[in-house]
PDB file of C-alpha atoms in Angstrom:
ATOM      1  CA  MET A   1       2.445 -63.885  32.921  1.00  0.00           C
ATOM      2  CA  SER A   2       2.358 -66.374  30.094  1.00  0.00           C
ATOM      3  CA  ARG A   3       4.207 -64.993  27.202  1.00  0.00           C
ATOM      4  CA  GLU A   4       1.039 -63.918  25.294  1.00  0.00           C
ATOM      5  CA  GLN A   5      -0.123 -62.235  28.365  1.00  0.00           C
ATOM      6  CA  PHE A   6       3.458 -60.325  28.155  1.00  0.00           C
ATOM      7  CA  GLY A   7       3.689 -60.202  24.596  1.00  0.00           C
ATOM      8  CA  LYS A   8      -0.199 -58.144  24.819  1.00  0.00           C
ATOM      9  CA  VAL A   9       0.924 -56.310  27.624  1.00  0.00           C
ATOM     10  CA  ALA A  10       4.197 -54.794  25.793  1.00  0.00           C
ATOM     11  CA  SER A  11       2.229 -54.178  22.669  1.00  0.00           C
ATOM     12  CA  ILE A  12      -0.210 -51.773  24.619  1.00  0.00           C
ATOM     13  CA  LEU A  13       2.903 -50.177  26.207  1.00  0.00           C
ATOM     14  CA  TYR A  14       4.579 -49.423  23.248  1.00  0.00           C
ATOM     15  CA  LEU A  15       1.699 -48.044  21.859  1.00  0.00           C
ATOM     16  CA  PHE A  16       0.949 -46.064  24.888  1.00  0.00           C
ATOM     17  CA  ALA A  17       4.561 -44.483  24.444  1.00  0.00           C
ATOM     18  CA  ASN A  18       4.572 -43.933  21.136  1.00  0.00           C
ATOM     19  CA  GLU A  19       0.937 -42.132  21.617  1.00  0.00           C
ATOM     20  CA  LEU A  20       2.359 -39.911  24.129  1.00  0.00           C
ATOM     21  CA  SER A  21       5.577 -39.276  22.282  1.00  0.00           C
ATOM     22  CA  ALA A  22       3.346 -38.011  19.287  1.00  0.00           C
ATOM     23  CA  ARG A  23       1.444 -35.905  21.560  1.00  0.00           C
ATOM     24  CA  ALA A  24       4.409 -34.465  23.201  1.00  0.00           C
ATOM     25  CA  TYR A  25       5.518 -33.303  19.841  1.00  0.00           C
ATOM     26  CA  GLN A  26       2.462 -31.961  18.954  1.00  0.00           C
ATOM     27  CA  ASN A  27       2.528 -29.861  21.901  1.00  0.00           C
ATOM     28  CA  VAL A  28       5.987 -28.945  21.126  1.00  0.00           C
ATOM     29  CA  GLN A  29       4.959 -28.106  17.359  1.00  0.00           C
ATOM     30  CA  GLN A  30       1.707 -26.236  18.402  1.00  0.00           C
ATOM     31  CA  ALA A  31       4.261 -23.984  21.578  1.00  0.00           C
ATOM     32  CA  ARG A  32       6.895 -22.964  18.661  1.00  0.00           C
ATOM     33  CA  PHE A  33       3.856 -22.061  16.380  1.00  0.00           C
ATOM     34  CA  ILE A  34       2.090 -19.602  18.725  1.00  0.00           C
ATOM     35  CA  SER A  35       5.393 -18.031  19.817  1.00  0.00           C
ATOM     36  CA  GLU A  36       6.261 -17.549  15.989  1.00  0.00           C
ATOM     37  CA  ARG A  37       2.573 -15.844  15.766  1.00  0.00           C
ATOM     38  CA  GLN A  38       3.108 -13.981  18.738  1.00  0.00           C
ATOM     39  CA  ARG A  39       5.942 -12.893  17.672  1.00  0.00           C
ATOM     40  CA  ALA A  40       4.900 -11.788  14.064  1.00  0.00           C
ATOM     41  CA  GLU A  41       1.970  -9.989  15.858  1.00  0.00           C
ATOM     42  CA  THR A  42       4.323  -7.568  18.152  1.00  0.00           C
ATOM     43  CA  ALA A  43       6.491  -6.968  15.034  1.00  0.00           C
ATOM     44  CA  LEU A  44       3.591  -5.949  13.095  1.00  0.00           C
ATOM     45  CA  LYS A  45       2.287  -4.204  15.670  1.00  0.00           C
ATOM     46  CA  ARG A  46       5.344  -2.586  16.221  1.00  0.00           C
ATOM     47  CA  ALA A  47       5.438  -1.754  12.376  1.00  0.00           C
ATOM     48  CA  ASN A  48       2.108  -0.064  12.229  1.00  0.00           C
ATOM     49  CA  GLU A  49       2.706   2.239  15.106  1.00  0.00           C
ATOM     50  CA  GLN A  50       6.057   3.516  13.315  1.00  0.00           C
ATOM     51  CA  ILE A  51       4.495   4.350   9.746  1.00  0.00           C
ATOM     52  CA  ASN A  52       1.548   6.034  11.924  1.00  0.00           C
ATOM     53  CA  LEU A  53       4.201   8.154  13.597  1.00  0.00           C
ATOM     54  CA  LEU A  54       6.226   8.820  10.165  1.00  0.00           C
ATOM     55  CA  THR A  55       3.180   9.662   8.565  1.00  0.00           C
ATOM     56  CA  SER A  56       2.216  12.209  10.720  1.00  0.00           C
ATOM     57  CA  ILE A  57       5.372  14.090  11.035  1.00  0.00           C
ATOM     58  CA  THR A  58       5.555  14.151   6.793  1.00  0.00           C
ATOM     59  CA  ARG A  59       2.277  15.630   6.531  1.00  0.00           C
ATOM     60  CA  HIS A  60       2.869  18.310   9.129  1.00  0.00           C
ATOM     61  CA  ASP A  61       6.422  18.714   7.144  1.00  0.00           C
ATOM     62  CA  ILE A  62       4.951  19.025   3.456  1.00  0.00           C
ATOM     63  CA  ASN A  63       2.579  21.147   4.936  1.00  0.00           C
ATOM     64  CA  ASN A  64       4.856  23.331   5.987  1.00  0.00           C
ATOM     65  CA  LYS A  65       7.078  23.207   3.236  1.00  0.00           C
ATOM     66  CA  LEU A  66       3.993  23.974   1.230  1.00  0.00           C
ATOM     67  CA  THR A  67       3.589  27.395   2.905  1.00  0.00           C
ATOM     68  CA  ALA A  68       7.110  28.377   2.523  1.00  0.00           C
ATOM     69  CA  MET A  69       6.664  27.878  -1.343  1.00  0.00           C
ATOM     70  CA  ILE A  70       3.449  29.647  -1.357  1.00  0.00           C
ATOM     71  CA  ALA A  71       5.094  32.550   0.224  1.00  0.00           C
ATOM     72  CA  TYR A  72       8.228  32.491  -2.090  1.00  0.00           C
ATOM     73  CA  LEU A  73       5.470  32.196  -4.787  1.00  0.00           C
ATOM     74  CA  VAL A  74       3.789  35.501  -3.819  1.00  0.00           C
ATOM     75  CA  LEU A  75       6.689  37.312  -2.997  1.00  0.00           C
ATOM     76  CA  ILE A  76       7.305  36.476  -6.939  1.00  0.00           C
ATOM     77  CA  LYS A  77       4.056  37.163  -7.716  1.00  0.00           C
ATOM     78  CA  ASP A  78       3.877  40.755  -6.372  1.00  0.00           C
ATOM     79  CA  ASN A  79       7.416  41.960  -7.165  1.00  0.00           C
ATOM     80  CA  PRO A  80       8.298  39.866 -10.798  1.00  0.00           C
ATOM     81  CA  ASN A  81      11.109  42.182 -11.424  1.00  0.00           C
ATOM     82  CA  ASP A  82      12.834  42.098  -7.612  1.00  0.00           C
ATOM     83  CA  SER A  83      16.559  41.296  -8.479  1.00  0.00           C
ATOM     84  CA  GLU A  84      15.844  38.567  -5.326  1.00  0.00           C
ATOM     85  CA  CYS A  85      13.274  36.588  -7.612  1.00  0.00           C
ATOM     86  CA  LYS A  86      15.877  34.112  -8.881  1.00  0.00           C
ATOM     87  CA  THR A  87      17.251  33.639  -4.626  1.00  0.00           C
ATOM     88  CA  TYR A  88      13.433  33.017  -4.820  1.00  0.00           C
ATOM     89  CA  ILE A  89      13.190  30.906  -7.820  1.00  0.00           C
ATOM     90  CA  GLY A  90      16.299  28.758  -6.264  1.00  0.00           C
ATOM     91  CA  LYS A  91      14.413  28.145  -2.642  1.00  0.00           C
ATOM     92  CA  ILE A  92      11.515  27.030  -4.278  1.00  0.00           C
ATOM     93  CA  GLU A  93      13.308  24.191  -6.397  1.00  0.00           C
ATOM     94  CA  GLN A  94      14.875  23.557  -2.969  1.00  0.00           C
ATOM     95  CA  ILE A  95      11.367  22.822  -1.512  1.00  0.00           C
ATOM     96  CA  ALA A  96      10.491  20.771  -3.847  1.00  0.00           C
ATOM     97  CA  SER A  97      13.480  18.747  -4.266  1.00  0.00           C
ATOM     98  CA  THR A  98      12.966  17.929  -0.458  1.00  0.00           C
ATOM     99  CA  MET A  99       9.714  17.198  -0.796  1.00  0.00           C
ATOM    100  CA  ARG A 100      10.065  14.816  -3.422  1.00  0.00           C
ATOM    101  CA  ASN A 101      12.546  13.051  -1.384  1.00  0.00           C
ATOM    102  CA  GLN A 102       9.808  12.545   1.515  1.00  0.00           C
ATOM    103  CA  ILE A 103       7.576  11.211  -0.914  1.00  0.00           C
ATOM    104  CA  GLU A 104      10.148   8.892  -2.477  1.00  0.00           C
ATOM    105  CA  PHE A 105      10.828   7.792   1.542  1.00  0.00           C
ATOM    106  CA  THR A 106       7.256   6.903   1.924  1.00  0.00           C
ATOM    107  CA  LYS A 107       7.078   4.849  -1.063  1.00  0.00           C
ATOM    108  CA  VAL A 108       9.552   2.340   0.279  1.00  0.00           C
ATOM    109  CA  TYR A 109       9.048   3.297   4.087  1.00  0.00           C
ATOM    110  CA  GLN A 110       5.364   1.962   3.519  1.00  0.00           C
ATOM    111  CA  ASP A 111       6.751  -1.392   3.016  1.00  0.00           C
ATOM    112  CA  LEU A 112       7.973  -1.816   6.274  1.00  0.00           C
ATOM    113  CA  GLY A 113       5.848  -4.232   8.219  1.00  0.00           C
ATOM    114  CA  SER A 114       3.751  -5.337   5.221  1.00  0.00           C
ATOM    115  CA  HIS A 115       5.387  -8.758   5.358  1.00  0.00           C
ATOM    116  CA  GLU A 116       5.610 -11.174   8.642  1.00  0.00           C
ATOM    117  CA  PRO A 117       9.374 -10.940   9.750  1.00  0.00           C
ATOM    118  CA  LEU A 118      11.250 -14.134   8.642  1.00  0.00           C
ATOM    119  CA  TRP A 119      14.335 -15.878   9.717  1.00  0.00           C
ATOM    120  CA  GLN A 120      17.416 -14.880   7.059  1.00  0.00           C
ATOM    121  CA  LYS A 121      20.780 -16.235   6.278  1.00  0.00           C
ATOM    122  CA  ILE A 122      22.802 -13.300   7.047  1.00  0.00           C
ATOM    123  CA  GLN A 123      25.916 -14.624   5.006  1.00  0.00           C
ATOM    124  CA  GLU A 124      22.925 -14.931   1.660  1.00  0.00           C
ATOM    125  CA  ILE A 125      21.579 -11.353   1.977  1.00  0.00           C
ATOM    126  CA  LEU A 126      25.255  -9.254   2.080  1.00  0.00           C
ATOM    127  CA  PRO A 127      25.292  -7.185  -0.653  1.00  0.00           C
ATOM    128  CA  TYR A 128      28.072  -8.477  -2.291  1.00  0.00           C
ATOM    129  CA  GLN A 129      27.216  -7.542  -5.502  1.00  0.00           C
ATOM    130  CA  GLU A 130      27.661  -3.895  -5.186  1.00  0.00           C
ATOM    131  CA  ILE A 131      30.974  -3.662  -3.328  1.00  0.00           C
ATOM    132  CA  PRO A 132      33.495  -2.102  -5.622  1.00  0.00           C
ATOM    133  CA  PRO A 133      36.471  -3.533  -6.896  1.00  0.00           C
ATOM    134  CA  GLU A 134      38.992  -1.401  -4.587  1.00  0.00           C
ATOM    135  CA  ILE A 135      37.389  -2.797  -1.201  1.00  0.00           C
ATOM    136  CA  ALA A 136      38.374  -5.879   0.057  1.00  0.00           C
ATOM    137  CA  PHE A 137      35.239  -7.159   1.831  1.00  0.00           C
ATOM    138  CA  LYS A 138      35.581 -10.247   4.291  1.00  0.00           C
ATOM    139  CA  SER A 139      32.413 -11.669   6.275  1.00  0.00           C
ATOM    140  CA  ASN A 140      32.324 -14.339   8.962  1.00  0.00           C
ATOM    141  CA  VAL A 141      29.051 -14.401   9.500  1.00  0.00           C
ATOM    142  CA  SER A 142      28.215 -18.123   8.457  1.00  0.00           C
ATOM    143  CA  GLY A 143      25.367 -20.167  10.198  1.00  0.00           C
ATOM    144  CA  LEU A 144      23.764 -16.474  11.642  1.00  0.00           C
ATOM    145  CA  GLU A 145      19.939 -16.476  10.904  1.00  0.00           C
ATOM    146  CA  VAL A 146      17.906 -13.506  11.987  1.00  0.00           C
ATOM    147  CA  TYR A 147      14.253 -12.934  12.468  1.00  0.00           C
ATOM    148  CA  ALA A 148      13.578  -9.463  10.927  1.00  0.00           C
ATOM    149  CA  ASP A 149      11.694  -8.204   8.515  1.00  0.00           C
ATOM    150  CA  PRO A 150      11.639  -8.512   4.697  1.00  0.00           C
ATOM    151  CA  MET A 151      13.757  -5.563   4.083  1.00  0.00           C
ATOM    152  CA  LEU A 152      16.656  -6.569   6.297  1.00  0.00           C
ATOM    153  CA  GLU A 153      18.824  -6.969   3.120  1.00  0.00           C
ATOM    154  CA  LYS A 154      18.683  -3.083   2.708  1.00  0.00           C
ATOM    155  CA  VAL A 155      20.063  -2.437   5.894  1.00  0.00           C
ATOM    156  CA  PHE A 156      23.351  -3.793   5.149  1.00  0.00           C
ATOM    157  CA  GLN A 157      23.253  -2.441   1.676  1.00  0.00           C
ATOM    158  CA  THR A 158      22.540   1.165   3.530  1.00  0.00           C
ATOM    159  CA  LEU A 159      25.981   0.548   6.194  1.00  0.00           C
ATOM    160  CA  LEU A 160      27.939  -0.398   2.712  1.00  0.00           C
ATOM    161  CA  ASP A 161      26.307   3.115   0.889  1.00  0.00           C
ATOM    162  CA  ASN A 162      27.935   4.978   4.033  1.00  0.00           C
ATOM    163  CA  SER A 163      31.103   3.358   3.901  1.00  0.00           C
ATOM    164  CA  ILE A 164      31.578   4.170   0.146  1.00  0.00           C
ATOM    165  CA  ARG A 165      29.574   7.948   0.261  1.00  0.00           C
ATOM    166  CA  HIS A 166      31.336   8.814   3.394  1.00  0.00           C
ATOM    167  CA  GLY A 167      34.413   6.590   4.838  1.00  0.00           C
ATOM    168  CA  GLU A 168      36.164   8.715   1.644  1.00  0.00           C
ATOM    169  CA  LYS A 169      39.146   5.911   1.838  1.00  0.00           C
ATOM    170  CA  VAL A 170      37.662   2.650   2.554  1.00  0.00           C
ATOM    171  CA  THR A 171      39.822  -0.670   1.812  1.00  0.00           C
ATOM    172  CA  MET A 172      38.374  -2.810   3.941  1.00  0.00           C
ATOM    173  CA  ILE A 173      34.956  -3.615   4.918  1.00  0.00           C
ATOM    174  CA  GLU A 174      34.919  -6.806   7.956  1.00  0.00           C
ATOM    175  CA  VAL A 175      31.217  -8.081   9.296  1.00  0.00           C
ATOM    176  CA  SER A 176      31.381 -10.573  11.712  1.00  0.00           C
ATOM    177  CA  TYR A 177      29.229 -11.251  14.887  1.00  0.00           C
ATOM    178  CA  VAL A 178      29.623 -12.497  18.779  1.00  0.00           C
ATOM    179  CA  ARG A 179      27.369 -14.239  20.921  1.00  0.00           C
ATOM    180  CA  GLU A 180      26.781 -12.775  24.005  1.00  0.00           C
ATOM    181  CA  SER A 181      24.587 -13.770  27.217  1.00  0.00           C
ATOM    182  CA  SER A 182      21.827 -11.170  26.254  1.00  0.00           C
ATOM    183  CA  GLY A 183      21.607 -12.079  22.492  1.00  0.00           C
ATOM    184  CA  CYS A 184      23.932 -11.395  19.669  1.00  0.00           C
ATOM    185  CA  THR A 185      25.706  -8.346  18.036  1.00  0.00           C
ATOM    186  CA  ILE A 186      26.698  -7.968  14.837  1.00  0.00           C
ATOM    187  CA  PHE A 187      29.670  -5.720  13.610  1.00  0.00           C
ATOM    188  CA  TRP A 188      29.895  -3.705  10.405  1.00  0.00           C
ATOM    189  CA  GLN A 189      33.377  -2.045  10.576  1.00  0.00           C
ATOM    190  CA  ASP A 190      35.376  -0.113   7.714  1.00  0.00           C
ATOM    191  CA  ASN A 191      38.951   1.422   8.033  1.00  0.00           C
ATOM    192  CA  GLY A 192      37.955   4.691   6.547  1.00  0.00           C
ATOM    193  CA  ALA A 193      37.523   8.128   7.721  1.00  0.00           C
ATOM    194  CA  GLY A 194      34.930   7.228  10.680  1.00  0.00           C
ATOM    195  CA  ILE A 195      32.065   9.442  12.149  1.00  0.00           C
ATOM    196  CA  SER A 196      32.731  11.927  15.080  1.00  0.00           C
ATOM    197  CA  ASP A 197      31.636  11.819  18.126  1.00  0.00           C
ATOM    198  CA  GLN A 198      29.024  14.904  17.917  1.00  0.00           C
ATOM    199  CA  GLU A 199      27.438  12.884  14.722  1.00  0.00           C
ATOM    200  CA  LYS A 200      27.193   9.664  16.417  1.00  0.00           C
ATOM    201  CA  THR A 201      24.102  10.993  18.528  1.00  0.00           C
ATOM    202  CA  PHE A 202      22.341  12.202  15.385  1.00  0.00           C
ATOM    203  CA  ILE A 203      23.234  10.014  11.966  1.00  0.00           C
ATOM    204  CA  PHE A 204      19.902   7.303  12.912  1.00  0.00           C
ATOM    205  CA  ASP A 205      17.957  10.672  13.144  1.00  0.00           C
ATOM    206  CA  ARG A 206      15.392  11.221  10.077  1.00  0.00           C
ATOM    207  CA  GLY A 207      16.352  14.018   8.036  1.00  0.00           C
ATOM    208  CA  TYR A 208      20.138  14.096   9.320  1.00  0.00           C
ATOM    209  CA  GLY A 209      23.130  13.507   6.937  1.00  0.00           C
ATOM    210  CA  LYS A 210      24.618  14.633   3.983  1.00  0.00           C
ATOM    211  CA  ASN A 211      22.775  12.817   1.284  1.00  0.00           C
ATOM    212  CA  THR A 212      19.186  12.483   2.037  1.00  0.00           C
ATOM    213  CA  GLY A 213      19.253  12.043   5.448  1.00  0.00           C
ATOM    214  CA  LEU A 214      16.939   8.831   5.367  1.00  0.00           C
ATOM    215  CA  GLY A 215      19.370   5.768   5.050  1.00  0.00           C
ATOM    216  CA  LEU A 216      20.246   4.988   8.384  1.00  0.00           C
ATOM    217  CA  PHE A 217      17.247   6.219  10.114  1.00  0.00           C
ATOM    218  CA  LEU A 218      15.189   3.723   7.539  1.00  0.00           C
ATOM    219  CA  ALA A 219      17.865   1.300   9.008  1.00  0.00           C
ATOM    220  CA  LYS A 220      17.276   1.845  12.355  1.00  0.00           C
ATOM    221  CA  GLU A 221      13.505   1.309  11.652  1.00  0.00           C
ATOM    222  CA  ILE A 222      13.639  -1.828  10.025  1.00  0.00           C
ATOM    223  CA  LEU A 223      15.637  -3.469  12.652  1.00  0.00           C
ATOM    224  CA  GLY A 224      13.230  -1.984  15.450  1.00  0.00           C
ATOM    225  CA  ILE A 225      10.471  -4.409  13.961  1.00  0.00           C
ATOM    226  CA  THR A 226      11.791  -6.995  16.001  1.00  0.00           C
ATOM    227  CA  GLY A 227      13.414  -5.286  18.892  1.00  0.00           C
ATOM    228  CA  VAL A 228      16.902  -5.035  17.179  1.00  0.00           C
ATOM    229  CA  GLU A 229      18.917  -2.194  17.778  1.00  0.00           C
ATOM    230  CA  ILE A 230      21.855  -0.289  16.306  1.00  0.00           C
ATOM    231  CA  GLN A 231      24.715   2.432  17.091  1.00  0.00           C
ATOM    232  CA  GLU A 232      27.922   3.569  15.725  1.00  0.00           C
ATOM    233  CA  THR A 233      30.774   2.652  18.136  1.00  0.00           C
ATOM    234  CA  GLY A 234      34.052   3.654  15.634  1.00  0.00           C
ATOM    235  CA  ILE A 235      36.701   6.122  16.435  1.00  0.00           C
ATOM    236  CA  HIS A 236      36.792   8.939  14.384  1.00  0.00           C
ATOM    237  CA  GLY A 237      39.484   8.958  11.914  1.00  0.00           C
ATOM    238  CA  LYS A 238      40.075   5.081  12.306  1.00  0.00           C
ATOM    239  CA  GLY A 239      36.691   3.990  10.730  1.00  0.00           C
ATOM    240  CA  ALA A 240      33.218   3.492  11.365  1.00  0.00           C
ATOM    241  CA  ARG A 241      32.055   0.242  13.464  1.00  0.00           C
ATOM    242  CA  PHE A 242      28.101  -0.326  13.677  1.00  0.00           C
ATOM    243  CA  GLU A 243      26.960  -2.455  16.221  1.00  0.00           C
ATOM    244  CA  ILE A 244      23.372  -4.324  15.593  1.00  0.00           C
ATOM    245  CA  HIS A 245      22.348  -5.974  18.623  1.00  0.00           C
ATOM    246  CA  ILE A 246      19.897  -8.860  18.516  1.00  0.00           C
ATOM    247  CA  PRO A 247      18.031 -10.350  21.368  1.00  0.00           C
ATOM    248  CA  SER A 248      18.528 -13.899  22.247  1.00  0.00           C
ATOM    249  CA  ASP A 249      15.095 -14.813  20.747  1.00  0.00           C
ATOM    250  CA  MET A 250      15.694 -13.054  17.586  1.00  0.00           C
ATOM    251  CA  PHE A 251      18.724 -15.132  16.129  1.00  0.00           C
ATOM    252  CA  ARG A 252      19.938 -18.576  15.647  1.00  0.00           C
ATOM    253  CA  ILE A 253      22.999 -20.441  14.656  1.00  0.00           C
ATOM    254  CA  ARG A 254      22.820 -23.589  12.331  1.00  0.00           C
ATOM    255  CA  GLY A 255      25.426 -25.778  11.643  1.00  0.00           C
ATOM    256  CA  SER A 256      29.318 -24.224  12.685  1.00  0.00           C
ATOM    257  CA  GLN A 257      31.061 -20.912  11.722  1.00  0.00           C
TER     258      GLN A 257
END
């Protein structure tokens, strides 16, 4: 083979190799795009199911509360001079306040799943600006990104609110994470009063709690959009410890911790 022929063959092989490389890259990008779309569609479907369920439950609850309110109004109307009227009015005010909280909550909840999940840097969405000066805050989540609903930031705001409201004597909060064979776990831990074993089962239920009873429920729902789970594993009297379990395909580490 002459040098000229060799050069032509080499040139053809070079072009062929470049074409194969380009096609391989396109295939990888296409597969990645399809994977992202499938994850987004699954998350949207799960969000719609959760919203439909909550809408049904809320409608039922409000209807029951309206029935009770009407009953108290009838009692007042039939016996306007009854000494119990003041008690009835107080009951009506309580019912109205609960209904208002439910309606306000639905305004927030309706945003759940309204936008596609996205990759979020945990270090950048922690509620630094809301931490009281008397609480020392330490985070060790640099480089960790989680694929979640855009409302993920609200989850950490809720955990901070829980530490402040119910921790009683919190002076330290630490956020960290650990990689596991099944995925990744984020830890939110404080040194406050902690949560009793009896409460651990119910704190994520809708309506349970000392305040509106909706914060931790919403946090659980936000995380659930992309299959992320949360539980409380702290020791009562030694502080609260929330564990956020993230599936292996819903987190990634960028750079070093």
